[in-house]
Amino acid sequence: MDRRSFYFIKFNIFIIILFIVNGLFIHDILKHLNDIHVSLKGDETVVISYKTSYEDPGFEIINNKQDVDISNATYELISDVDSSKLGEYEVKYTIKYMNKDYTLIRKVEVKDTIGPTITTTVDKVERSYCDNKLSADVEYSAVDDVDGEVTESVTREDSDDKITLKVKDSSNNESILEIPIVNVEKPSNKIVLNGKSIQTIGVGGTYKEEGAYYADGCGTKIDDNIDIAGSVDTSKEGKYTITYTSKTDNKIKTTRTITVKEMPKAQTAPVTGNSVIYLTFDDGPCAYTKRILDILDKYNIKATFFVTNQIRGYQNMIGEEARRGHTVGVHTYTHQWNIYNSLDSYWNDFNNMDAIIEQQTGKKAEILRFPGGTSNRMAKVGMSNIVNSVNNKGLRYYDWNVCVEDAGACVKSSNKQQCVYNYFVNGLKPGRDNIVLLHDLKSYTADSLERMIQYALSKGYTFKAIDQNTAQVHFKPYK
Ligand SMILES: [Zn+2]
């Protein structure tokens, strides 16, 4: 190669390199000028739960790798997201930035992701060694945030150590609640008293020793060899203890306590000559309340409901009770004994319940029933103090003079429905106001209600809801 052509080639290579470098540089500048990205923040499809509020994460503009404040753009946001209805929705941004239009669309799906809430009245159950039976009836209800009441769909499965309650909502979300069963061990031998272990006798009354026997842990009699020590002087007020010791095994003892005291005059409702029944339902509303209301409607009977907030999801039934012409009174918000710790705690609980009643019925309650009745022994602050405070506020309170034992003796009956009915029939007295204590929390009470009504109607009773003219039936406050 001669020198000339060498220089010529060298020059050409130089020009070519110059072009390439130049080209890259210009391309880079142009590219940077156009490097605008307008995009959604977050995912293009978002799933949210039913009835949760939706807030869109917005969009972002990146210009030349720099985050741009979106206030430099003009934009419009159209969103039809309604989380109170299941479905698919759209969030749409129309954006103008540096004279260019952008449209961004996000899909929002409202789904039911939460299963029903199962509520029960117990958190565990004991299984008796002796008869292999469960100590308590498991009452339950289930409410779903979308489907509402789903108690009927709950399935129950009992195994050796637990009760499993299962329920699915219409979106197939399943809720499972397990209630442990505690198997009680074989109890040791014991002394079984004939008659009640705690007795109260009026001064001047008589104490009759009913005796006791020695039995195995399940109550089967072993023998009658019992030593009985102690005595009761019914002429003097006081607390007396009788001690029973097994002669077969003198480590096995038990006691009976007899309180002798001046008896208060029995509180009875006025004898009016009219045979009236005031059905009063405590502890609801709950799953069975609607059925009770329908039965009452069928016979055009008005009743009284002393309501609680124990079972979630049924507050609307309080409004329903009032709309159907029944009287609504306060029972308690929590139904815990600690409401009686002080006047403040009592009124705090009362006001919580009264607020729900006012919200549901449009007015505050004028009547109440104390949890456990006025004679309950749980009030640390003293029931007399609470009663005075209730009277001072011009509220009226009602105890009862007929108890169907649906939360008492009948709970362990093998035929609860019949048991409740029997207590009802035996408790009624003609010619007076019969204030009947029932619990809408008990399915068997709802089951026997119609029969109770038919019986009472056949005997000429009339039914009323408690109103301003209903004479109050009061127990004597305990302390
Ligand atoms: Zn109660």
Coordinates of C-alpha atoms and ligand atoms in Angstrom, one line a residue:
M1 CA 0.0 0.0 0.0
D2 CA 1.4 3.4 -0.8
R3 CA 1.5 6.2 1.7
R4 CA -1.4 8.2 0.0
S5 CA -3.9 5.4 0.1
F6 CA -2.9 4.7 3.7
Y7 CA -3.8 8.2 4.7
F8 CA -7.0 8.0 2.7
I9 CA -8.2 4.9 4.6
K10 CA -7.1 6.3 7.9
F11 CA -9.2 9.5 7.2
N12 CA -12.2 7.5 6.2
I13 CA -12.0 5.3 9.3
F14 CA -11.8 8.5 11.4
I15 CA -15.0 9.9 9.6
I16 CA -16.8 6.7 10.2
I17 CA -16.0 6.6 13.9
L18 CA -17.0 10.3 14.1
F19 CA -20.4 9.4 12.6
I20 CA -21.0 6.5 14.9
V21 CA -20.1 8.5 18.1
N22 CA -22.1 11.5 16.9
G23 CA -25.1 9.2 16.0
L24 CA -25.1 7.6 19.4
F25 CA -24.9 10.9 21.1
I26 CA -27.9 12.4 19.2
H27 CA -29.9 9.3 19.6
D28 CA -29.2 9.5 23.3
I29 CA -30.4 13.1 23.5
L30 CA -33.6 12.3 21.5
K31 CA -34.2 9.3 23.7
H32 CA -33.9 11.3 26.9
L33 CA -36.3 13.9 25.6
N34 CA -39.0 11.3 25.0
D35 CA -38.3 9.2 28.2
I36 CA -41.8 9.8 29.8
H37 CA -43.5 7.0 31.6
V38 CA -47.0 7.5 32.9
S39 CA -48.2 4.4 34.8
L40 CA -50.4 3.2 37.6
K41 CA -48.9 2.8 41.0
G42 CA -49.5 -0.7 42.3
D43 CA -51.2 -3.6 40.5
E44 CA -53.4 -3.3 37.5
T45 CA -56.0 -5.6 39.1
V46 CA -56.7 -5.1 42.8
V47 CA -58.9 -7.4 44.9
I48 CA -60.5 -5.9 48.0
S49 CA -62.8 -7.3 50.7
Y50 CA -66.5 -6.7 50.9
K51 CA -67.3 -3.4 52.7
T52 CA -63.7 -2.3 53.1
S53 CA -63.0 1.2 51.9
Y54 CA -61.1 1.4 48.6
E55 CA -58.4 4.0 48.2
D56 CA -56.7 4.0 44.8
P57 CA -52.8 4.1 45.1
G58 CA -52.8 6.6 42.1
F59 CA -50.4 6.9 39.2
E60 CA -46.9 8.2 38.6
I61 CA -45.0 10.1 36.0
I62 CA -41.4 9.5 35.3
N63 CA -39.6 11.8 33.0
N64 CA -36.0 11.2 32.2
K65 CA -35.8 8.8 35.1
Q66 CA -37.0 11.5 37.4
D67 CA -40.1 11.3 39.5
V68 CA -42.4 14.1 38.4
D69 CA -44.8 15.7 40.9
I70 CA -48.2 14.7 39.4
S71 CA -49.5 18.3 40.1
N72 CA -47.6 19.2 36.9
A73 CA -50.2 17.2 35.0
T74 CA -53.9 17.7 34.8
Y75 CA -55.9 14.6 35.3
E76 CA -59.4 13.3 36.0
L77 CA -60.3 10.2 38.0
I78 CA -63.5 8.2 37.4
S79 CA -64.1 5.4 39.8
D80 CA -67.3 3.4 40.2
V81 CA -66.0 1.1 43.0
D82 CA -68.8 0.2 45.4
S83 CA -67.5 -2.1 48.1
S84 CA -71.0 -2.7 49.4
K85 CA -71.7 -4.8 46.3
L86 CA -69.7 -7.8 45.1
G87 CA -68.4 -7.3 41.6
E88 CA -65.8 -5.9 39.2
Y89 CA -65.2 -2.2 39.0
E90 CA -63.0 0.2 37.1
V91 CA -60.8 3.1 38.1
K92 CA -59.9 5.3 35.2
Y93 CA -57.4 8.1 35.0
T94 CA -57.4 10.6 32.0
I95 CA -54.1 12.4 32.2
K96 CA -52.6 15.3 30.2
Y97 CA -48.9 15.8 30.6
M98 CA -46.6 17.9 28.4
N99 CA -49.4 18.1 25.8
K100 CA -49.9 14.4 25.5
D101 CA -52.9 12.4 26.7
Y102 CA -52.7 9.2 28.7
T103 CA -55.4 6.9 29.8
L104 CA -54.8 4.4 32.7
I105 CA -57.3 1.8 33.8
R106 CA -57.2 -0.3 36.9
K107 CA -59.6 -3.2 37.6
V108 CA -60.9 -3.5 41.2
E109 CA -62.7 -6.6 42.3
V110 CA -64.8 -6.6 45.4
K111 CA -64.9 -10.1 46.8
D112 CA -66.2 -11.7 49.8
T113 CA -63.1 -13.0 51.5
I114 CA -64.4 -13.4 55.0
G115 CA -66.3 -16.4 56.3
P116 CA -69.3 -16.2 58.6
T117 CA -68.7 -15.4 62.3
I118 CA -69.9 -18.3 64.5
T119 CA -70.9 -17.3 68.0
T120 CA -71.5 -19.8 70.8
T121 CA -72.7 -19.4 74.3
V122 CA -69.8 -21.6 75.7
D123 CA -66.1 -21.9 75.0
K124 CA -65.7 -25.4 76.2
V125 CA -67.9 -28.3 77.4
E126 CA -67.3 -31.0 79.9
R127 CA -68.2 -34.6 79.3
S128 CA -69.3 -36.4 82.4
Y129 CA -67.5 -39.6 83.3
C130 CA -70.6 -41.1 84.8
D131 CA -73.1 -40.7 82.0
N132 CA -70.9 -39.7 79.1
K133 CA -73.1 -36.7 78.5
L134 CA -72.0 -33.2 77.7
S135 CA -72.5 -30.7 80.6
A136 CA -74.1 -28.0 78.5
D137 CA -76.1 -27.6 75.4
V138 CA -74.1 -25.8 72.7
E139 CA -76.2 -23.0 71.3
Y140 CA -74.7 -21.3 68.3
S141 CA -75.5 -18.8 65.6
A142 CA -73.7 -17.7 62.5
V143 CA -73.8 -14.4 60.7
D144 CA -72.0 -13.6 57.4
D145 CA -71.1 -10.1 56.4
V146 CA -72.6 -10.7 52.9
D147 CA -75.3 -13.4 53.4
G148 CA -76.5 -12.3 56.8
E149 CA -77.9 -15.0 59.1
V150 CA -76.6 -18.5 58.1
T151 CA -77.2 -20.4 61.3
E152 CA -79.3 -23.0 59.5
S153 CA -76.3 -23.9 57.3
V154 CA -74.0 -24.7 60.3
T155 CA -73.0 -28.3 60.5
R156 CA -72.0 -29.8 63.8
E157 CA -69.7 -32.8 64.3
D158 CA -68.9 -34.2 67.7
S159 CA -65.8 -36.2 68.2
D160 CA -64.2 -37.5 71.4
D161 CA -62.5 -34.3 72.3
K162 CA -64.2 -31.5 70.4
I163 CA -67.3 -30.2 68.8
T164 CA -66.6 -28.8 65.3
L165 CA -69.0 -26.2 63.9
K166 CA -68.5 -25.5 60.2
V167 CA -70.3 -23.1 57.9
K168 CA -69.6 -21.7 54.4
D169 CA -70.9 -18.5 52.9
S170 CA -72.1 -18.1 49.3
S171 CA -68.6 -17.2 48.2
N172 CA -67.4 -20.5 49.7
N173 CA -65.4 -18.9 52.5
E174 CA -65.5 -21.5 55.3
S175 CA -65.5 -20.8 59.0
I176 CA -64.7 -23.4 61.5
L177 CA -65.2 -23.1 65.2
E178 CA -63.9 -25.9 67.5
I179 CA -65.3 -26.2 71.0
P180 CA -63.1 -28.4 73.1
I181 CA -64.7 -31.2 75.1
V182 CA -63.0 -31.8 78.4
N183 CA -63.4 -35.3 79.5
V184 CA -63.9 -35.2 83.3
E185 CA -62.0 -37.9 85.2
K186 CA -63.8 -40.4 87.4
P187 CA -64.8 -38.5 90.5
S188 CA -63.9 -39.8 93.9
N189 CA -66.4 -41.3 96.4
K190 CA -68.6 -38.7 98.1
I191 CA -71.4 -38.1 100.4
V192 CA -74.8 -37.3 98.8
L193 CA -77.2 -35.2 100.8
N194 CA -80.8 -35.9 100.7
G195 CA -82.4 -32.5 100.2
K196 CA -80.7 -29.2 99.5
S197 CA -77.2 -28.4 100.7
I198 CA -78.1 -24.7 101.3
Q199 CA -81.3 -24.0 103.0
T200 CA -83.0 -20.9 104.4
I201 CA -85.6 -21.1 107.1
G202 CA -87.6 -18.3 108.6
V203 CA -87.2 -17.7 112.3
G204 CA -89.6 -20.0 114.1
G205 CA -89.7 -22.5 111.3
T206 CA -88.6 -26.1 111.5
Y207 CA -85.5 -27.8 110.3
K208 CA -86.0 -31.3 109.2
E209 CA -82.9 -33.5 109.0
E210 CA -83.1 -35.4 105.7
G211 CA -79.9 -37.3 106.1
A212 CA -77.3 -38.4 103.6
Y213 CA -75.6 -41.5 102.2
Y214 CA -72.1 -42.6 101.0
A215 CA -71.8 -43.0 97.3
D216 CA -69.3 -43.6 94.5
G217 CA -68.3 -40.6 92.3
C218 CA -71.2 -41.2 90.1
G219 CA -73.7 -41.0 92.9
T220 CA -74.4 -44.8 93.2
K221 CA -75.1 -45.5 96.9
I222 CA -72.5 -47.6 98.7
D223 CA -73.9 -47.5 102.2
D224 CA -75.9 -45.4 104.8
N225 CA -73.1 -45.3 107.5
I226 CA -73.0 -41.6 108.0
D227 CA -72.1 -39.6 111.2
I228 CA -74.2 -36.4 111.4
A229 CA -72.9 -33.6 113.6
G230 CA -74.3 -30.1 114.4
S231 CA -77.7 -28.6 115.0
V232 CA -79.9 -25.8 114.0
D233 CA -81.6 -23.4 116.4
T234 CA -84.5 -22.0 114.4
S235 CA -85.4 -19.6 117.2
K236 CA -82.3 -17.5 116.5
E237 CA -81.1 -15.8 113.3
G238 CA -77.8 -17.2 112.2
K239 CA -75.9 -19.6 109.9
Y240 CA -75.7 -23.2 111.0
T241 CA -73.6 -26.0 109.6
I242 CA -74.3 -29.7 109.7
T243 CA -71.3 -32.0 109.0
Y244 CA -71.7 -35.4 107.5
T245 CA -68.8 -37.9 107.7
S246 CA -68.7 -41.3 106.2
K247 CA -68.0 -44.0 108.9
T248 CA -66.7 -46.2 106.1
D249 CA -64.0 -43.6 105.0
N250 CA -63.9 -40.8 107.5
K251 CA -61.9 -38.6 105.2
I252 CA -65.0 -38.2 103.1
K253 CA -67.1 -35.3 104.5
T254 CA -69.6 -32.8 103.4
T255 CA -71.7 -30.0 105.0
R256 CA -75.1 -28.5 104.8
T257 CA -75.6 -24.8 105.5
I258 CA -78.8 -23.6 107.0
T259 CA -79.5 -19.9 107.4
V260 CA -82.2 -18.9 109.8
K261 CA -83.4 -15.4 109.2
E262 CA -86.4 -13.1 109.3
M263 CA -88.1 -13.7 106.0
P264 CA -89.1 -10.8 103.9
K265 CA -92.7 -10.6 103.0
A266 CA -93.1 -12.4 99.7
Q267 CA -93.4 -10.1 96.7
T268 CA -96.5 -10.9 94.8
A269 CA -98.1 -9.2 92.0
P270 CA -101.4 -7.4 92.8
V271 CA -104.4 -9.7 92.7
T272 CA -106.5 -7.8 90.2
G273 CA -109.0 -10.5 89.4
N274 CA -107.9 -10.5 85.8
S275 CA -105.8 -13.4 84.6
V276 CA -103.1 -11.7 82.6
I277 CA -99.8 -13.1 81.3
Y278 CA -96.8 -10.9 80.5
L279 CA -94.4 -13.0 78.5
T280 CA -90.9 -11.5 79.0
F281 CA -88.0 -12.7 77.0
D282 CA -84.4 -12.1 78.3
D283 CA -80.9 -12.4 76.9
G284 CA -81.7 -12.0 73.1
P285 CA -82.0 -11.0 70.4
C286 CA -80.5 -14.0 68.7
A287 CA -81.2 -16.6 66.1
Y288 CA -84.5 -17.7 67.6
T289 CA -86.0 -14.3 68.1
K290 CA -87.6 -14.1 64.7
R291 CA -89.4 -17.4 65.2
I292 CA -90.7 -16.2 68.5
L293 CA -91.9 -12.9 66.9
D294 CA -93.7 -14.9 64.2
I295 CA -95.5 -17.1 66.7
L296 CA -96.5 -14.1 68.8
D297 CA -97.9 -12.5 65.6
K298 CA -99.8 -15.6 64.7
Y299 CA -101.8 -15.2 68.0
N300 CA -101.7 -11.4 67.9
I301 CA -99.9 -11.5 71.3
K302 CA -97.8 -8.6 72.6
A303 CA -94.8 -9.4 74.8
T304 CA -91.8 -7.8 76.4
F305 CA -88.1 -8.2 75.4
F306 CA -85.3 -7.4 77.8
V307 CA -82.5 -7.2 75.4
T308 CA -78.7 -7.7 75.4
N309 CA -75.9 -7.3 73.0
Q310 CA -74.5 -10.8 73.7
I311 CA -74.9 -12.2 70.2
R312 CA -73.5 -10.1 67.5
G313 CA -75.5 -9.5 64.3
Y314 CA -79.1 -9.4 65.6
Q315 CA -79.5 -5.7 66.7
N316 CA -81.9 -5.2 63.9
M317 CA -84.3 -7.6 65.7
I318 CA -84.7 -5.0 68.5
G319 CA -86.2 -2.6 65.9
E320 CA -88.3 -5.5 64.7
E321 CA -89.6 -6.2 68.2
A322 CA -90.7 -2.6 68.6
R323 CA -92.3 -2.4 65.1
R324 CA -94.4 -5.4 65.8
G325 CA -95.8 -3.7 68.9
H326 CA -93.8 -5.4 71.7
T327 CA -92.1 -3.5 74.6
V328 CA -88.3 -3.3 74.6
G329 CA -86.4 -2.9 77.9
V330 CA -82.8 -3.0 78.9
H331 CA -81.4 -6.2 80.2
T332 CA -77.7 -5.7 79.9
Y333 CA -75.1 -5.0 77.2
T334 CA -72.5 -7.6 78.2
H335 CA -74.4 -9.8 80.7
Q336 CA -71.2 -10.1 82.7
W337 CA -71.4 -9.9 86.5
N338 CA -68.7 -7.2 86.6
I339 CA -71.4 -4.7 85.6
Y340 CA -72.4 -4.8 89.3
N341 CA -68.9 -3.8 90.5
S342 CA -69.9 -0.1 90.9
L343 CA -72.8 2.3 90.0
D344 CA -70.6 3.6 87.2
S345 CA -70.0 0.2 85.7
Y346 CA -73.7 -0.6 86.0
W347 CA -74.8 2.6 84.2
N348 CA -72.1 2.3 81.6
D349 CA -73.4 -1.1 80.6
F350 CA -77.0 0.1 80.8
N351 CA -76.3 3.1 78.6
N352 CA -74.5 1.1 76.0
M353 CA -77.6 -1.1 75.6
D354 CA -80.0 1.8 75.8
A355 CA -78.1 3.5 72.9
I356 CA -78.6 0.5 70.7
I357 CA -82.3 0.4 71.7
E358 CA -82.7 4.1 70.8
Q359 CA -80.9 3.6 67.5
Q360 CA -83.2 0.7 66.7
T361 CA -86.5 1.9 68.0
G362 CA -86.2 5.7 68.0
K363 CA -86.6 5.9 71.8
K364 CA -84.9 5.0 75.0
A365 CA -86.1 2.2 77.2
E366 CA -88.3 3.0 80.2
I367 CA -88.0 -0.4 81.8
L368 CA -85.3 -2.8 82.7
R369 CA -84.6 -6.2 84.2
F370 CA -81.5 -6.8 86.2
P371 CA -79.4 -9.7 85.1
G372 CA -80.0 -12.4 87.7
G373 CA -83.0 -10.5 89.0
T374 CA -83.0 -8.0 91.9
S375 CA -82.2 -10.7 94.4
N376 CA -78.9 -11.7 92.7
R377 CA -75.9 -12.1 94.9
M378 CA -73.3 -10.9 92.4
A379 CA -73.5 -7.1 93.0
K380 CA -70.3 -6.0 94.7
V381 CA -71.8 -2.5 95.0
G382 CA -75.0 -3.8 96.6
M383 CA -78.3 -4.3 94.8
S384 CA -80.0 -1.8 97.1
N385 CA -77.7 1.0 95.8
I386 CA -78.4 0.1 92.2
V387 CA -82.2 -0.1 92.8
N388 CA -82.1 3.4 94.5
S389 CA -80.2 4.7 91.5
V390 CA -82.7 3.2 89.1
N391 CA -85.6 4.6 91.0
N392 CA -84.0 8.1 91.1
K393 CA -83.8 8.0 87.3
G394 CA -87.5 7.3 87.1
L395 CA -86.9 3.9 85.4
R396 CA -89.0 0.9 86.3
Y397 CA -87.6 -2.6 86.8
Y398 CA -89.4 -5.9 86.7
D399 CA -88.6 -9.2 88.2
W400 CA -91.0 -12.1 87.6
N401 CA -93.4 -14.4 89.4
V402 CA -93.4 -17.3 87.0
C403 CA -90.1 -18.9 85.8
V404 CA -90.1 -21.5 83.1
E405 CA -86.6 -22.6 84.1
D406 CA -85.3 -22.5 80.6
A407 CA -82.0 -21.2 81.8
G408 CA -82.2 -23.2 85.1
A409 CA -83.6 -26.6 86.0
C410 CA -84.7 -27.5 82.4
V411 CA -81.2 -27.0 80.9
K412 CA -80.3 -30.5 82.0
S413 CA -83.6 -32.1 81.4
S414 CA -83.8 -34.9 78.8
N415 CA -87.0 -33.2 77.4
K416 CA -86.3 -29.5 77.7
Q417 CA -89.4 -28.5 75.7
Q418 CA -91.7 -30.4 78.0
C419 CA -89.9 -29.3 81.1
V420 CA -90.3 -25.6 80.1
Y421 CA -94.0 -26.2 79.3
N422 CA -94.6 -27.9 82.7
Y423 CA -93.0 -25.0 84.7
F424 CA -95.1 -22.6 82.7
V425 CA -98.3 -24.4 83.3
N426 CA -97.6 -25.0 87.0
G427 CA -96.4 -21.4 87.6
L428 CA -99.5 -19.6 86.3
K429 CA -102.1 -18.4 88.7
P430 CA -105.4 -17.1 87.6
G431 CA -106.7 -13.7 88.9
R432 CA -103.3 -12.0 88.9
D433 CA -100.6 -10.5 86.7
N434 CA -98.3 -13.4 85.7
I435 CA -94.9 -12.0 84.8
V436 CA -93.2 -14.9 83.0
L437 CA -89.5 -15.2 82.6
L438 CA -88.3 -16.8 79.4
H439 CA -85.2 -16.6 77.3
D440 CA -85.2 -16.2 73.6
L441 CA -81.7 -17.5 73.6
K442 CA -83.1 -21.0 74.1
S443 CA -84.3 -23.0 71.0
Y444 CA -86.5 -25.2 73.2
T445 CA -88.3 -22.2 74.6
A446 CA -89.1 -21.1 71.1
D447 CA -90.2 -24.7 70.4
S448 CA -92.6 -24.9 73.3
L449 CA -93.9 -21.3 73.0
E450 CA -96.9 -22.1 70.8
R451 CA -98.1 -24.9 73.1
M452 CA -97.7 -22.6 76.1
I453 CA -99.8 -19.9 74.4
Q454 CA -102.5 -22.4 73.4
Y455 CA -102.7 -23.7 76.9
A456 CA -103.0 -20.2 78.5
L457 CA -105.7 -19.2 75.9
S458 CA -107.7 -22.3 76.6
K459 CA -107.6 -21.4 80.4
G460 CA -108.9 -17.9 79.7
Y461 CA -105.7 -15.9 80.2
T462 CA -105.0 -12.7 78.2
F463 CA -101.6 -11.6 77.1
K464 CA -100.1 -8.1 77.4
A465 CA -96.9 -6.3 76.9
I466 CA -95.5 -4.4 79.9
D467 CA -96.5 -0.8 79.8
Q468 CA -96.7 2.2 82.2
N469 CA -99.7 0.7 83.9
T470 CA -98.2 -2.7 84.6
A471 CA -97.6 -3.1 88.3
Q472 CA -94.0 -3.8 89.1
V473 CA -93.0 -7.2 90.5
H474 CA -89.9 -6.9 92.6
F475 CA -87.7 -9.2 94.5
K476 CA -86.1 -8.0 97.6
P477 CA -82.6 -6.7 96.7
Y478 CA -79.8 -8.9 98.1
K479 CA -77.8 -6.5 100.3
Ligands
ZN1 ZN -80.2 -12.7 81.5

